[in-house]
């Protein structure tokens, strides 16, 4: 047992970098809370106001408690600069729900009729269901499961996948790999979590066959990152350099023995901006979902795109991004096939884009080449 690490876990140490990051983020999220209230409460907002009026006359303590739940939560949560913030407003919604109950008590005292009050409550509940069901129903949304399973299914044996698509497949892969025991031979490494010393023990446990390839570099990084994690003076450039050495070791010490894949977000951002660089002799070959690392010009085949995505009519930024990433990679794969004059293979990937990814534009020159 390590009390210091337990304290870091309980206090959310790793996530504090996103807290109180800027006044602009707080202002944006403050507006986000209030703009979302109509969809969260709809007609019940009237009952909230009635509840406030009722408690002003009956119990200021309960009113203050409810308002503290609401505004205390909101004023703290808006300083958390993340995409999926709505779940952090839940306590505020509970506080508002308490006010709804007192709003119904206000109605009951005015009409003195339990059936009418119950009917009003039923209208509030049913109208909320009717108003929000279509937008929140996720029962037919299987895209995250299907995306993750497609990645695992098509990965060659003993592959290494390097990514930071936490919201899209990385988090889901934990369940499918270590609960359902699907493709545990595939090492999925979160590039961002490599910044945390605790993650290396997890990798040792999950992929013991891989850790020897970067143990030396990891030991250096874990030693250098200690001052940062303990809030002591630290050398940022030294830590960053050690971190990059770990990433390079994982990639360069494995690609000759097993397939190594780099996700498109790293290629389009970190590598494109030279925040992270590969040796000049290394090449990135577009595969199905990722780029494969190699050091020669030999043709490398990829799996057929026989996967399907079902979102059940739901559309949000995560679904749009999965479709965009997949469509773009299929086009890059088609371009790779055309560069080797493999028109039939290129047509296979282009047809998949045309059929399932209408948001991805296929260049006319590609269509001409596969005729």
Short mmCIF file of C-alpha atoms in Angstrom, two decimals:
data_model
loop_
_atom_site.label_atom_id
_atom_site.label_comp_id
_atom_site.label_asym_id
_atom_site.label_seq_id
_atom_site.Cartn_x
_atom_site.Cartn_y
_atom_site.Cartn_z
CA UNK A 1 0.00 0.00 0.00
CA UNK A 2 1.26 3.45 -0.93
CA UNK A 3 -0.58 6.22 1.01
CA UNK A 4 0.79 8.94 -1.25
CA UNK A 5 -0.59 7.28 -4.38
CA UNK A 6 -3.93 6.62 -2.68
CA UNK A 7 -4.15 10.32 -1.82
CA UNK A 8 -3.33 11.27 -5.41
CA UNK A 9 -6.05 8.93 -6.62
CA UNK A 10 -8.70 10.17 -4.18
CA UNK A 11 -7.88 13.82 -4.87
CA UNK A 12 -7.98 13.33 -8.64
CA UNK A 13 -4.41 14.55 -8.96
CA UNK A 14 -4.09 13.50 -12.60
CA UNK A 15 -7.18 15.49 -13.62
CA UNK A 16 -6.31 18.71 -11.83
CA UNK A 17 -4.59 20.03 -14.95
CA UNK A 18 -8.07 20.56 -16.42
CA UNK A 19 -9.40 22.35 -13.35
CA UNK A 20 -9.41 26.16 -13.16
CA UNK A 21 -7.50 26.29 -16.42
CA UNK A 22 -8.95 29.61 -17.65
CA UNK A 23 -11.74 32.12 -17.09
CA UNK A 24 -12.75 31.67 -20.74
CA UNK A 25 -13.43 27.97 -20.18
CA UNK A 26 -15.45 28.76 -17.04
CA UNK A 27 -17.54 31.36 -18.87
CA UNK A 28 -18.16 28.96 -21.76
CA UNK A 29 -19.23 26.14 -19.42
CA UNK A 30 -21.42 28.47 -17.36
CA UNK A 31 -23.39 29.28 -20.48
CA UNK A 32 -23.39 25.60 -21.36
CA UNK A 33 -25.14 24.73 -18.10
CA UNK A 34 -27.94 27.25 -18.56
CA UNK A 35 -28.40 26.53 -22.26
CA UNK A 36 -28.89 22.87 -21.38
CA UNK A 37 -31.54 23.45 -18.71
CA UNK A 38 -34.56 23.49 -21.07
CA UNK A 39 -33.70 20.04 -22.39
CA UNK A 40 -32.93 18.71 -18.90
CA UNK A 41 -36.08 20.01 -17.17
CA UNK A 42 -38.45 21.39 -19.83
CA UNK A 43 -41.82 22.17 -18.11
CA UNK A 44 -40.35 21.31 -14.73
CA UNK A 45 -38.48 24.62 -14.77
CA UNK A 46 -41.81 26.24 -13.85
CA UNK A 47 -42.06 23.89 -10.86
CA UNK A 48 -38.50 24.86 -9.87
CA UNK A 49 -39.54 28.52 -9.67
CA UNK A 50 -42.67 27.60 -7.70
CA UNK A 51 -40.51 25.54 -5.34
CA UNK A 52 -38.25 28.52 -4.68
CA UNK A 53 -41.27 30.69 -3.96
CA UNK A 54 -42.72 28.00 -1.65
CA UNK A 55 -39.51 27.59 0.37
CA UNK A 56 -39.03 31.34 0.76
CA UNK A 57 -42.23 31.28 2.79
CA UNK A 58 -41.76 27.92 4.53
CA UNK A 59 -38.11 26.98 5.03
CA UNK A 60 -35.15 29.16 4.18
CA UNK A 61 -32.80 26.41 5.38
CA UNK A 62 -34.10 23.96 2.78
CA UNK A 63 -34.00 26.68 0.15
CA UNK A 64 -30.40 27.57 0.97
CA UNK A 65 -29.44 23.87 0.96
CA UNK A 66 -31.01 23.35 -2.46
CA UNK A 67 -29.43 26.48 -3.91
CA UNK A 68 -26.04 25.51 -2.49
CA UNK A 69 -26.34 22.13 -4.20
CA UNK A 70 -27.12 23.87 -7.47
CA UNK A 71 -24.73 26.80 -7.51
CA UNK A 72 -21.95 25.12 -5.52
CA UNK A 73 -21.89 22.32 -8.07
CA UNK A 74 -22.14 24.60 -11.08
CA UNK A 75 -19.51 27.08 -9.94
CA UNK A 76 -17.06 24.25 -9.30
CA UNK A 77 -17.88 22.11 -12.35
CA UNK A 78 -17.66 24.92 -14.90
CA UNK A 79 -13.96 25.20 -14.11
CA UNK A 80 -13.38 21.65 -15.37
CA UNK A 81 -12.38 22.11 -19.01
CA UNK A 82 -13.44 18.82 -20.62
CA UNK A 83 -15.81 17.84 -23.43
CA UNK A 84 -18.21 15.55 -21.55
CA UNK A 85 -19.01 17.95 -18.71
CA UNK A 86 -22.75 17.31 -18.35
CA UNK A 87 -22.39 14.41 -15.91
CA UNK A 88 -20.62 16.77 -13.49
CA UNK A 89 -23.80 18.87 -13.27
CA UNK A 90 -25.79 15.94 -11.82
CA UNK A 91 -25.74 17.21 -8.23
CA UNK A 92 -27.09 20.55 -9.45
CA UNK A 93 -29.88 18.70 -11.25
CA UNK A 94 -30.66 16.84 -8.02
CA UNK A 95 -30.90 20.18 -6.21
CA UNK A 96 -33.31 21.44 -8.86
CA UNK A 97 -35.34 18.23 -8.60
CA UNK A 98 -35.76 18.89 -4.87
CA UNK A 99 -37.19 22.28 -5.76
CA UNK A 100 -39.57 20.61 -8.23
CA UNK A 101 -40.98 18.53 -5.36
CA UNK A 102 -41.64 21.66 -3.33
CA UNK A 103 -43.14 23.24 -6.42
CA UNK A 104 -45.68 20.41 -6.48
CA UNK A 105 -46.34 21.02 -2.78
CA UNK A 106 -47.08 24.63 -3.71
CA UNK A 107 -49.61 23.39 -6.29
CA UNK A 108 -51.19 21.02 -3.76
CA UNK A 109 -51.66 23.77 -1.17
CA UNK A 110 -53.32 25.99 -3.78
CA UNK A 111 -55.74 23.42 -5.28
CA UNK A 112 -56.09 21.22 -2.16
CA UNK A 113 -56.59 18.21 -4.42
CA UNK A 114 -54.18 15.28 -4.41
CA UNK A 115 -55.38 13.91 -7.76
CA UNK A 116 -54.82 17.21 -9.54
CA UNK A 117 -51.38 17.55 -7.97
CA UNK A 118 -50.51 13.98 -9.00
CA UNK A 119 -51.75 14.74 -12.51
CA UNK A 120 -49.52 17.82 -12.69
CA UNK A 121 -46.56 15.71 -11.54
CA UNK A 122 -47.38 13.08 -14.15
CA UNK A 123 -47.55 15.74 -16.87
CA UNK A 124 -44.12 17.02 -15.85
CA UNK A 125 -42.61 13.53 -15.98
CA UNK A 126 -44.32 12.41 -19.19
CA UNK A 127 -43.62 15.66 -21.02
CA UNK A 128 -39.96 15.35 -20.06
CA UNK A 129 -39.84 11.79 -21.39
CA UNK A 130 -41.56 12.82 -24.60
CA UNK A 131 -39.35 15.86 -25.07
CA UNK A 132 -35.99 14.18 -24.47
CA UNK A 133 -36.41 10.47 -25.28
CA UNK A 134 -35.48 10.76 -28.93
CA UNK A 135 -32.30 12.72 -28.24
CA UNK A 136 -31.03 10.63 -25.33
CA UNK A 137 -32.08 7.13 -26.37
CA UNK A 138 -28.85 5.19 -26.97
CA UNK A 139 -30.32 1.69 -27.15
CA UNK A 140 -29.51 1.33 -30.84
CA UNK A 141 -26.11 2.99 -30.68
CA UNK A 142 -23.52 0.23 -31.07
CA UNK A 143 -20.82 2.22 -32.83
CA UNK A 144 -18.29 2.26 -29.97
CA UNK A 145 -18.54 -1.50 -29.49
CA UNK A 146 -18.37 -2.11 -33.24
CA UNK A 147 -15.43 0.25 -33.76
CA UNK A 148 -13.47 -1.37 -30.93
CA UNK A 149 -14.28 -4.91 -32.04
CA UNK A 150 -13.39 -4.11 -35.65
CA UNK A 151 -9.99 -2.81 -34.51
CA UNK A 152 -9.34 -5.92 -32.43
CA UNK A 153 -10.63 -8.30 -35.09
CA UNK A 154 -8.54 -6.90 -37.94
CA UNK A 155 -5.31 -6.38 -35.98
CA UNK A 156 -2.63 -8.91 -36.97
CA UNK A 157 -1.38 -11.30 -34.29
CA UNK A 158 0.74 -9.71 -31.53
CA UNK A 159 0.15 -6.19 -32.82
CA UNK A 160 1.05 -3.01 -30.96
CA UNK A 161 -1.43 -0.13 -31.33
CA UNK A 162 -0.32 3.33 -30.27
CA UNK A 163 -3.14 5.86 -29.83
CA UNK A 164 -4.95 8.27 -27.52
CA UNK A 165 -8.52 7.76 -28.74
CA UNK A 166 -9.74 7.23 -25.18
CA UNK A 167 -13.35 8.17 -25.85
CA UNK A 168 -13.61 6.13 -29.04
CA UNK A 169 -12.02 2.72 -28.48
CA UNK A 170 -9.24 2.77 -25.86
CA UNK A 171 -11.53 2.70 -22.83
CA UNK A 172 -13.83 0.11 -24.44
CA UNK A 173 -10.87 -2.13 -25.27
CA UNK A 174 -10.26 -2.73 -21.55
CA UNK A 175 -13.63 -4.45 -21.30
CA UNK A 176 -13.36 -6.53 -24.45
CA UNK A 177 -9.76 -7.57 -23.85
CA UNK A 178 -9.75 -8.21 -20.13
CA UNK A 179 -13.36 -9.13 -19.37
CA UNK A 180 -14.44 -10.92 -22.53
CA UNK A 181 -10.85 -12.05 -23.25
CA UNK A 182 -10.89 -10.88 -26.86
CA UNK A 183 -7.51 -10.51 -28.56
CA UNK A 184 -5.32 -10.18 -25.49
CA UNK A 185 -2.37 -10.67 -27.81
CA UNK A 186 -2.89 -7.11 -29.09
CA UNK A 187 -1.10 -4.45 -27.02
CA UNK A 188 -3.12 -1.22 -26.97
CA UNK A 189 -1.05 1.61 -25.53
CA UNK A 190 -2.44 5.00 -24.54
CA UNK A 191 0.14 7.57 -25.58
CA UNK A 192 -1.08 10.14 -23.04
CA UNK A 193 -1.11 7.73 -20.09
CA UNK A 194 2.57 7.05 -20.71
CA UNK A 195 3.07 10.39 -18.97
CA UNK A 196 1.96 8.79 -15.67
CA UNK A 197 4.28 6.58 -13.64
CA UNK A 198 1.48 4.26 -12.48
CA UNK A 199 0.61 3.30 -16.07
CA UNK A 200 3.82 1.33 -16.52
CA UNK A 201 2.83 -1.19 -13.86
CA UNK A 202 -0.48 -1.63 -15.65
CA UNK A 203 1.32 -2.30 -18.93
CA UNK A 204 3.56 -4.82 -17.15
CA UNK A 205 0.46 -6.66 -15.96
CA UNK A 206 -1.42 -6.50 -19.26
CA UNK A 207 1.37 -7.08 -21.77
CA UNK A 208 4.39 -8.61 -19.98
CA UNK A 209 5.75 -9.84 -23.32
CA UNK A 210 6.16 -6.24 -24.51
CA UNK A 211 7.58 -4.34 -21.56
CA UNK A 212 11.15 -5.58 -21.95
CA UNK A 213 11.51 -3.59 -25.16
CA UNK A 214 11.19 -0.23 -23.40
CA UNK A 215 12.04 -1.04 -19.75
CA UNK A 216 15.32 0.88 -19.79
CA UNK A 217 13.68 4.06 -21.11
CA UNK A 218 10.67 3.63 -18.81
CA UNK A 219 12.89 3.38 -15.75
CA UNK A 220 14.54 6.69 -16.66
CA UNK A 221 11.18 8.37 -17.21
CA UNK A 222 9.71 7.09 -13.95
CA UNK A 223 12.72 8.41 -12.07
CA UNK A 224 12.58 11.84 -13.72
CA UNK A 225 8.81 12.29 -13.32
CA UNK A 226 8.83 11.74 -9.55
CA UNK A 227 9.43 15.43 -8.65
CA UNK A 228 6.57 16.49 -10.93
CA UNK A 229 4.16 14.01 -9.36
CA UNK A 230 5.20 15.07 -5.85
CA UNK A 231 4.87 18.81 -6.55
CA UNK A 232 8.62 19.33 -6.18
CA UNK A 233 10.86 21.39 -8.49
CA UNK A 234 11.27 19.46 -11.74
CA UNK A 235 13.01 19.74 -15.10
CA UNK A 236 10.22 19.84 -17.68
CA UNK A 237 12.50 19.37 -20.69
CA UNK A 238 14.20 16.37 -19.12
CA UNK A 239 10.84 14.73 -18.37
CA UNK A 240 9.56 15.45 -21.88
CA UNK A 241 12.72 14.03 -23.41
CA UNK A 242 12.47 10.86 -21.33
CA UNK A 243 8.80 10.53 -22.30
CA UNK A 244 9.64 10.76 -26.01
CA UNK A 245 12.40 8.18 -25.54
CA UNK A 246 9.82 5.75 -24.13
CA UNK A 247 7.52 6.28 -27.12
CA UNK A 248 10.35 5.78 -29.59
CA UNK A 249 11.49 2.64 -27.81
CA UNK A 250 8.01 1.12 -27.95
CA UNK A 251 7.73 1.84 -31.66
CA UNK A 252 11.24 1.29 -32.97
CA UNK A 253 12.20 -1.74 -30.90
CA UNK A 254 9.11 -3.69 -31.91
CA UNK A 255 8.20 -2.98 -35.53
CA UNK A 256 10.61 -5.59 -36.93
CA UNK A 257 9.24 -8.40 -34.75
CA UNK A 258 5.53 -7.58 -34.75
CA UNK A 259 3.10 -5.22 -36.50
CA UNK A 260 3.22 -1.74 -34.94
CA UNK A 261 0.44 0.74 -35.66
CA UNK A 262 0.20 4.48 -35.00
CA UNK A 263 -3.23 6.08 -34.84
CA UNK A 264 -4.10 8.90 -37.27
CA UNK A 265 -4.49 11.54 -34.56
CA UNK A 266 -0.76 11.23 -33.76
CA UNK A 267 0.16 11.43 -37.43
CA UNK A 268 -2.07 14.44 -38.11
CA UNK A 269 -1.09 16.34 -34.97
CA UNK A 270 2.07 15.40 -33.07
CA UNK A 271 4.05 14.07 -36.03
CA UNK A 272 2.79 16.75 -38.44
CA UNK A 273 3.72 19.49 -35.97
CA UNK A 274 7.09 17.85 -35.21
CA UNK A 275 6.22 17.56 -31.53
CA UNK A 276 7.30 13.96 -31.88
CA UNK A 277 9.56 12.73 -34.68
CA UNK A 278 10.42 9.35 -36.15
CA UNK A 279 13.79 8.60 -37.77
CA UNK A 280 14.00 9.68 -41.42
CA UNK A 281 14.14 6.10 -42.69
CA UNK A 282 10.80 5.14 -41.14
CA UNK A 283 7.62 5.06 -43.22
CA UNK A 284 3.96 5.08 -42.27
CA UNK A 285 1.70 2.87 -44.37
CA UNK A 286 -2.07 3.51 -44.14
CA UNK A 287 -3.72 0.31 -42.99
CA UNK A 288 -7.43 -0.02 -42.13
CA UNK A 289 -7.82 2.15 -39.01
CA UNK A 290 -4.20 3.13 -38.34
CA UNK A 291 -0.81 3.63 -39.96
CA UNK A 292 1.62 0.73 -39.92
CA UNK A 293 5.26 1.44 -39.16
CA UNK A 294 7.86 0.06 -41.58
CA UNK A 295 11.33 0.86 -42.92
CA UNK A 296 10.96 -0.28 -46.54
CA UNK A 297 8.78 0.16 -49.63
CA UNK A 298 7.43 -3.39 -49.80
CA UNK A 299 3.69 -3.65 -50.35
CA UNK A 300 1.86 -4.52 -47.12
CA UNK A 301 -1.69 -5.92 -47.44
CA UNK A 302 -4.53 -4.83 -45.16
CA UNK A 303 -7.75 -6.51 -44.05
CA UNK A 304 -11.01 -6.13 -45.96
CA UNK A 305 -13.32 -3.38 -44.64
CA UNK A 306 -16.10 -5.80 -43.72
CA UNK A 307 -17.10 -4.01 -40.52
CA UNK A 308 -20.35 -2.10 -39.97
CA UNK A 309 -21.28 0.79 -37.67
CA UNK A 310 -24.73 1.27 -36.17
CA UNK A 311 -25.47 4.45 -34.24
CA UNK A 312 -29.24 3.93 -34.02
CA UNK A 313 -29.92 7.40 -35.38
CA UNK A 314 -27.89 9.04 -32.61
CA UNK A 315 -25.45 11.70 -33.74
CA UNK A 316 -22.89 13.52 -31.62
CA UNK A 317 -19.31 14.72 -31.81
CA UNK A 318 -17.92 11.28 -30.88
CA UNK A 319 -19.87 9.44 -33.57
CA UNK A 320 -18.97 12.09 -36.14
CA UNK A 321 -15.30 11.75 -35.24
CA UNK A 322 -15.28 7.95 -35.50
CA UNK A 323 -16.91 8.17 -38.93
CA UNK A 324 -14.49 10.90 -40.02
CA UNK A 325 -11.42 9.00 -38.82
CA UNK A 326 -12.53 5.76 -40.44
CA UNK A 327 -13.56 7.35 -43.73
CA UNK A 328 -10.29 9.26 -44.01
CA UNK A 329 -8.17 6.18 -43.28
CA UNK A 330 -10.07 4.11 -45.86
CA UNK A 331 -9.35 6.77 -48.48
CA UNK A 332 -5.68 6.82 -47.54
CA UNK A 333 -5.62 3.05 -47.83
CA UNK A 334 -7.23 3.28 -51.27
CA UNK A 335 -4.58 5.79 -52.32
CA UNK A 336 -1.88 3.41 -51.11
CA UNK A 337 -3.40 0.56 -53.12
CA UNK A 338 -3.51 2.76 -56.23
CA UNK A 339 0.16 3.63 -55.78
CA UNK A 340 0.86 -0.09 -56.26
CA UNK A 341 -1.62 -0.27 -59.16
CA UNK A 342 -3.96 -2.53 -57.17
CA UNK A 343 -7.19 -1.10 -58.54
CA UNK A 344 -9.48 -3.85 -57.28
CA UNK A 345 -8.24 -3.45 -53.73
CA UNK A 346 -8.55 0.32 -53.99
CA UNK A 347 -12.10 -0.05 -55.28
CA UNK A 348 -12.97 -2.18 -52.25
CA UNK A 349 -12.06 0.62 -49.84
CA UNK A 350 -13.55 3.39 -51.97
CA UNK A 351 -16.85 1.53 -52.30
CA UNK A 352 -16.95 1.19 -48.51
CA UNK A 353 -16.52 4.96 -48.14
CA UNK A 354 -19.23 5.70 -50.71
CA UNK A 355 -21.64 3.28 -49.06
CA UNK A 356 -21.12 3.90 -45.33
CA UNK A 357 -19.30 7.23 -44.94
CA UNK A 358 -21.14 9.89 -46.96
CA UNK A 359 -19.46 12.62 -44.92
CA UNK A 360 -16.11 11.69 -46.46
CA UNK A 361 -15.56 13.11 -49.95
CA UNK A 362 -13.92 10.77 -52.44
CA UNK A 363 -11.66 12.70 -54.87
CA UNK A 364 -12.79 12.44 -58.48
CA UNK A 365 -9.33 11.26 -59.53
CA UNK A 366 -9.73 8.21 -57.29
CA UNK A 367 -13.03 7.36 -58.95
CA UNK A 368 -11.46 7.73 -62.39
CA UNK A 369 -8.58 5.42 -61.52
CA UNK A 370 -10.78 2.53 -60.37
CA UNK A 371 -13.00 2.50 -63.47
#
